[in-house]
Coordinates of C-alpha atoms and ligand atoms in Angstrom, one line a residue:
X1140 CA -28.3 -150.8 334.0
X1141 CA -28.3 -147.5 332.2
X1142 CA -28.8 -149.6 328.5
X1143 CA -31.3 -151.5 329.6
X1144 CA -33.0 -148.8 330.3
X1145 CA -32.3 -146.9 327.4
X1146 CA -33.8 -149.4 325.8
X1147 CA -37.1 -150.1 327.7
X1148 CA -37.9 -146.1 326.8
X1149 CA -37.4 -147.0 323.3
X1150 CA -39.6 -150.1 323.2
X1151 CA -42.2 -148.1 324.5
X1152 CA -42.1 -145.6 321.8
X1153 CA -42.2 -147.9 319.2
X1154 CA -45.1 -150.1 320.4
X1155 CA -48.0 -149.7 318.1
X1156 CA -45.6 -148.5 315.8
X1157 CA -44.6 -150.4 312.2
X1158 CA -40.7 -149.7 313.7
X1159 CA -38.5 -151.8 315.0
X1160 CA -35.2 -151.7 317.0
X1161 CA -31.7 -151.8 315.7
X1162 CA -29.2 -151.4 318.3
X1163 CA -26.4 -149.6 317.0
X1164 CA -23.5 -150.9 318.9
X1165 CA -19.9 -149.9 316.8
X1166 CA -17.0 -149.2 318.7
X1167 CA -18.8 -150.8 322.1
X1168 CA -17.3 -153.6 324.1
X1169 CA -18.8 -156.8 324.2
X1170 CA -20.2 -156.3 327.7
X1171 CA -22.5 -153.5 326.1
X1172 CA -23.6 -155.8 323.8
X1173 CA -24.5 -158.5 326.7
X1174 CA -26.5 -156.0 328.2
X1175 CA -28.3 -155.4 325.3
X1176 CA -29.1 -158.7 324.6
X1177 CA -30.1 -159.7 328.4
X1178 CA -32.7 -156.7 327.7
X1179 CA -34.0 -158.5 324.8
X1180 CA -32.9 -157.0 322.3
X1181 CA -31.5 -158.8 319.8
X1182 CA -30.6 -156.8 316.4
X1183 CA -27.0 -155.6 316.5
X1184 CA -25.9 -153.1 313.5
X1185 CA -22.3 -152.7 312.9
X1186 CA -20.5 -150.5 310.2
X1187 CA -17.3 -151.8 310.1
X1188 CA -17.1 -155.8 309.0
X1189 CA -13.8 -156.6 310.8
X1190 CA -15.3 -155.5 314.3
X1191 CA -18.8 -157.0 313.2
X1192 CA -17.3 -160.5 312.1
X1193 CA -15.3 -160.3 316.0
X1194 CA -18.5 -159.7 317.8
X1195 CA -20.9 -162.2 316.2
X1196 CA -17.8 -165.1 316.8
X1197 CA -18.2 -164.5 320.9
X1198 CA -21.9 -163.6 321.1
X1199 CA -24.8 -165.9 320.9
X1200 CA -26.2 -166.9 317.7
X1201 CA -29.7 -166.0 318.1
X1202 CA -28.4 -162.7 317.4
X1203 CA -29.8 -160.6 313.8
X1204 CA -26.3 -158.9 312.4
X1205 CA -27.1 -156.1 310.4
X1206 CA -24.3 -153.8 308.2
X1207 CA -25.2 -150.1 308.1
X1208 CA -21.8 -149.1 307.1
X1209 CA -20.4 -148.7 303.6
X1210 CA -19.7 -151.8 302.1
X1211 CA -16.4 -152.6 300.4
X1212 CA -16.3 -155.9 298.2
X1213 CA -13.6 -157.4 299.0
X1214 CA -15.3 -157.6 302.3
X1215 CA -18.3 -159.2 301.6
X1216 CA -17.0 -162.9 301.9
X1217 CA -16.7 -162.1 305.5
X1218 CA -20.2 -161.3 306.1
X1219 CA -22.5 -163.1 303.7
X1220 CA -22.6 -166.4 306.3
X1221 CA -24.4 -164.8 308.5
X1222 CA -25.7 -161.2 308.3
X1223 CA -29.5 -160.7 308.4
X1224 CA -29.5 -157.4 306.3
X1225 CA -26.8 -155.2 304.6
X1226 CA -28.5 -151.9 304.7
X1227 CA -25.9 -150.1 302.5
X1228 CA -25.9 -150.8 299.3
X1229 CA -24.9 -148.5 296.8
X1230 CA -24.3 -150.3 293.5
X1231 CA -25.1 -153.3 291.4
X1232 CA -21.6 -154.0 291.1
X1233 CA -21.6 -154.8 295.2
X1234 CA -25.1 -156.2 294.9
X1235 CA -23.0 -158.9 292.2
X1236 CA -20.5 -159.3 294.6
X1237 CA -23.0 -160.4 297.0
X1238 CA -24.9 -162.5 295.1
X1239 CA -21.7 -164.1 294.0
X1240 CA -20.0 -165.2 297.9
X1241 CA -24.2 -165.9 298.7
X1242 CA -24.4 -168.7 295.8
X1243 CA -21.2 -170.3 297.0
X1244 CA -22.9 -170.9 300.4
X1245 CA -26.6 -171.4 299.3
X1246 CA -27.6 -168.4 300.7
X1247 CA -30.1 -165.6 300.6
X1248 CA -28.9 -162.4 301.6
X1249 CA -31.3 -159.8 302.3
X1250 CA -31.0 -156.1 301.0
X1251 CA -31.4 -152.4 301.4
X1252 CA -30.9 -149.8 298.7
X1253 CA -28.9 -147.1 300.3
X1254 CA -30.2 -143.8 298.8
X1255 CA -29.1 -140.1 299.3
X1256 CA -31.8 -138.3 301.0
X1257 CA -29.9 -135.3 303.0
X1258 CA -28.3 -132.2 301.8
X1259 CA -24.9 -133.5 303.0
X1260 CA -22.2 -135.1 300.6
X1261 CA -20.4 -136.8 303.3
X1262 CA -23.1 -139.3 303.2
X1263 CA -23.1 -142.3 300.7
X1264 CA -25.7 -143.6 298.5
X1265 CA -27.7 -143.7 295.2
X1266 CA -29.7 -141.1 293.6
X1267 CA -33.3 -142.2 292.7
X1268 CA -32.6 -142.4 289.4
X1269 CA -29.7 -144.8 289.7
X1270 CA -32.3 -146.9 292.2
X1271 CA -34.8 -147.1 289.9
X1272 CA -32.2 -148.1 287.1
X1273 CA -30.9 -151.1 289.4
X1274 CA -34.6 -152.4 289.8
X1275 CA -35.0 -152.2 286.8
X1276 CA -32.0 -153.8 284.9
X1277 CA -31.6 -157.2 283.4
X1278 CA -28.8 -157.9 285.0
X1279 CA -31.1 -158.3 288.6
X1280 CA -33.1 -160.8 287.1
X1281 CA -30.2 -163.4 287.2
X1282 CA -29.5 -162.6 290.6
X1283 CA -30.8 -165.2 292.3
X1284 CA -28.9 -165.2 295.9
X1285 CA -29.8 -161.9 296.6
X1286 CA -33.2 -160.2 297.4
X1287 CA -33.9 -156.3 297.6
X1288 CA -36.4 -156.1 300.6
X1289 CA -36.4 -152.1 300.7
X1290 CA -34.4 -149.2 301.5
X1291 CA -32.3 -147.0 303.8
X1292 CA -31.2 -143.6 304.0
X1293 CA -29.6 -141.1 306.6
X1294 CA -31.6 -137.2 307.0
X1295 CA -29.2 -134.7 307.6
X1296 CA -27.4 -134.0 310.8
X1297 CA -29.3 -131.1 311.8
X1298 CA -31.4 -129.6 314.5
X1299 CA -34.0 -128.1 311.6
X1300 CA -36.4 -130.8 312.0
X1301 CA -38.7 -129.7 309.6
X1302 CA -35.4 -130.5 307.2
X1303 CA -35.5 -133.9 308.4
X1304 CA -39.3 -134.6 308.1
X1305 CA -38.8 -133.6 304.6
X1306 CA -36.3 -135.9 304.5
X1307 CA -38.0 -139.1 305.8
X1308 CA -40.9 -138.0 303.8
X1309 CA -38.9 -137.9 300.7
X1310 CA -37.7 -141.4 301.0
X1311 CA -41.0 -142.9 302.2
X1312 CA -42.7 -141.4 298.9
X1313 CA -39.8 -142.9 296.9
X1314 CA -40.2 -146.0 298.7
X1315 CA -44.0 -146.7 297.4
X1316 CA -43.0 -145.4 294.2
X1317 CA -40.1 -148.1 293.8
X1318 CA -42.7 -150.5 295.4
X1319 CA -45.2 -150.1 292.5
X1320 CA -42.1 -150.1 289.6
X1321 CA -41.3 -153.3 291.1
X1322 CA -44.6 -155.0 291.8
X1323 CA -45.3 -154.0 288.2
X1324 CA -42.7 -155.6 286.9
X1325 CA -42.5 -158.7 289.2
X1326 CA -39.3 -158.9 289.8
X1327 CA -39.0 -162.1 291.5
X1328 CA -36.0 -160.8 293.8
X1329 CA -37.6 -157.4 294.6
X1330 CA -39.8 -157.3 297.5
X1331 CA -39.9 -153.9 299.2
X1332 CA -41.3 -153.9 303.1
X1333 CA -38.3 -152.1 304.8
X1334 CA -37.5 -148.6 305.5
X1335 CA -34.3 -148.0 307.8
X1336 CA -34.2 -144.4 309.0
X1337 CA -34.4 -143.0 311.9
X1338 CA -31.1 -142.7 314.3
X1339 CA -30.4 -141.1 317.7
X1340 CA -31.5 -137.7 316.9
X1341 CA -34.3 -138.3 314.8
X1342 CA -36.1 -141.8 315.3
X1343 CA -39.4 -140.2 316.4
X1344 CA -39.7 -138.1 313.4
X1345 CA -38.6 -141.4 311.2
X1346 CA -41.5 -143.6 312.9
X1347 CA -44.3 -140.9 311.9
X1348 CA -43.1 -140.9 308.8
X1349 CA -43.1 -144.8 308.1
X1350 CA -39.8 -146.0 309.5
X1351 CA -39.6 -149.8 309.8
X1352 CA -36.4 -150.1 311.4
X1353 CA -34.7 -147.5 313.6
X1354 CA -30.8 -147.9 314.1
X1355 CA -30.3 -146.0 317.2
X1356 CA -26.7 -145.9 318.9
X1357 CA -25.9 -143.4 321.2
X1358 CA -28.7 -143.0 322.8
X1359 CA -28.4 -146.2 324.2
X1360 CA -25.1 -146.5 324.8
X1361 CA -23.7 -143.2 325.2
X1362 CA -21.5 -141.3 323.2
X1363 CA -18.9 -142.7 320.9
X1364 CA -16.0 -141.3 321.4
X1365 CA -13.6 -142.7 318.2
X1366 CA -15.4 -142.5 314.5
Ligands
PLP2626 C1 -23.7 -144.8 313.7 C2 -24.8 -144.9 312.8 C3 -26.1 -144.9 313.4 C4 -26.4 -144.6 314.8 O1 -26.1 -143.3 315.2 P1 -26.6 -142.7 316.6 O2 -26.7 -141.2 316.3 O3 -25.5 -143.0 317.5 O4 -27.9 -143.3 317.0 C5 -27.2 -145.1 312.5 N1 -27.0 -145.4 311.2 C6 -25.8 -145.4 310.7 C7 -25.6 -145.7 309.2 C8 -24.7 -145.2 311.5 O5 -23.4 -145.2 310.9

């Protein structure tokens, strides 16, 4: 009962907001995940692809898989059939890889560029610079089974919230920036709408500052108690 309501509270914080839910459900049982669903929500983001590929084979299919975990590719075969969004990518050498297992299935797989907005280096992701040198390459333009809808990043894990407004403020400001590069340019495989940030700690600050997509776990579903 306890997720559902979890997950009432959070509807009601986003409504009238731009934000919407990503349960984060990693290392929960299935029966979580049911719960989840029964309460309507319907966006499940995994970070491991092993336990992600196990979950969407027993759960219903109306379900909107979404990777928010590093991204290895010899892994991405596994996925590309049916994830919604891969918010983690950090290089054009996995956005290839991608591109590559989506054209053998006549797919489009939809894309976040993971950048590095905390003052961690624990955390994976790209630097602006290397961002803007991925929109901007040749080598996109022939990518034609992929499609860079916007971009993710993770504020430090800290209780100095001004930190983490900075943060999400950063990223939102590089966000419109890449936004006008791209639009520029028309790039036909670039169209930037999303911004993932926001998790258990932080989401409210993330939706003030422009957050499309929260990925919230533990305050759902309680603390995790393995990685
Ligand atoms: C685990 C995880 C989350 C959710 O974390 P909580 O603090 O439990 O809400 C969000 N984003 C990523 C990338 C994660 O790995």
């Amino acid at each position: 009962m306890t997720i559902k309501k979890n997950i009432a509270k959070i509807n009601k914080q986003l409504a009238g907001s731009a934000a919407r839910l990503i349960a984060v459900t990693k290392t929960k049982p299935i029966e979580d995940l049911q719960e989840a669903y029964q309460a309507d929500c319907k966006i499940f983001g995994e970070n491991r692809v092993q336990e992600m590929v196990n979950k969407w084979k027993v759960l219903p299919k109306d379900i909107e898989w979404h990777l928010i975990g590093h991204l290895q590719g010899n892994k991405v075969k596994e996925i590309v059939p049916f994830v919604s969004l891969i918010h983690s990518v950090d290089s054009m050498k996995l956005l290839k890889q991608i591109d590559f297992q989506a054209a053998k299935i006549n797919r489009t797989v939809n894309c976040l560029l993971q950048i590095y907005i905390a003052q961690e280096d624990t955390k994976f992701g790209l630097s602006e610079e290397e961002a803007i040198e991925i929109i901007e390459s040749e080598d996109l333009k022939s990518l034609h089974n992929i499609k860079i809808v916007g971009l993710m990043g993770m504020a430090t894990f800290t209780e100095n919230f001004p930190q983490v407004r900075r943060e999400f403020k950063k990223l939102k400001t590089f966000f419109e920036v890449l936004k006008t590069v791209s639009e520029h340019r028309q790039i036909p495989n670039v169209e930037l709408k999303e911004i993932s940030m926001g998790m258990s700690g932080d989401y409210l600050i993330a939706i003030e500052e422009g957050s499309t997509l929260v990925r919230i776990g533990s305050f759902i579903f309680g603390n995790r108690y393995i990685a």
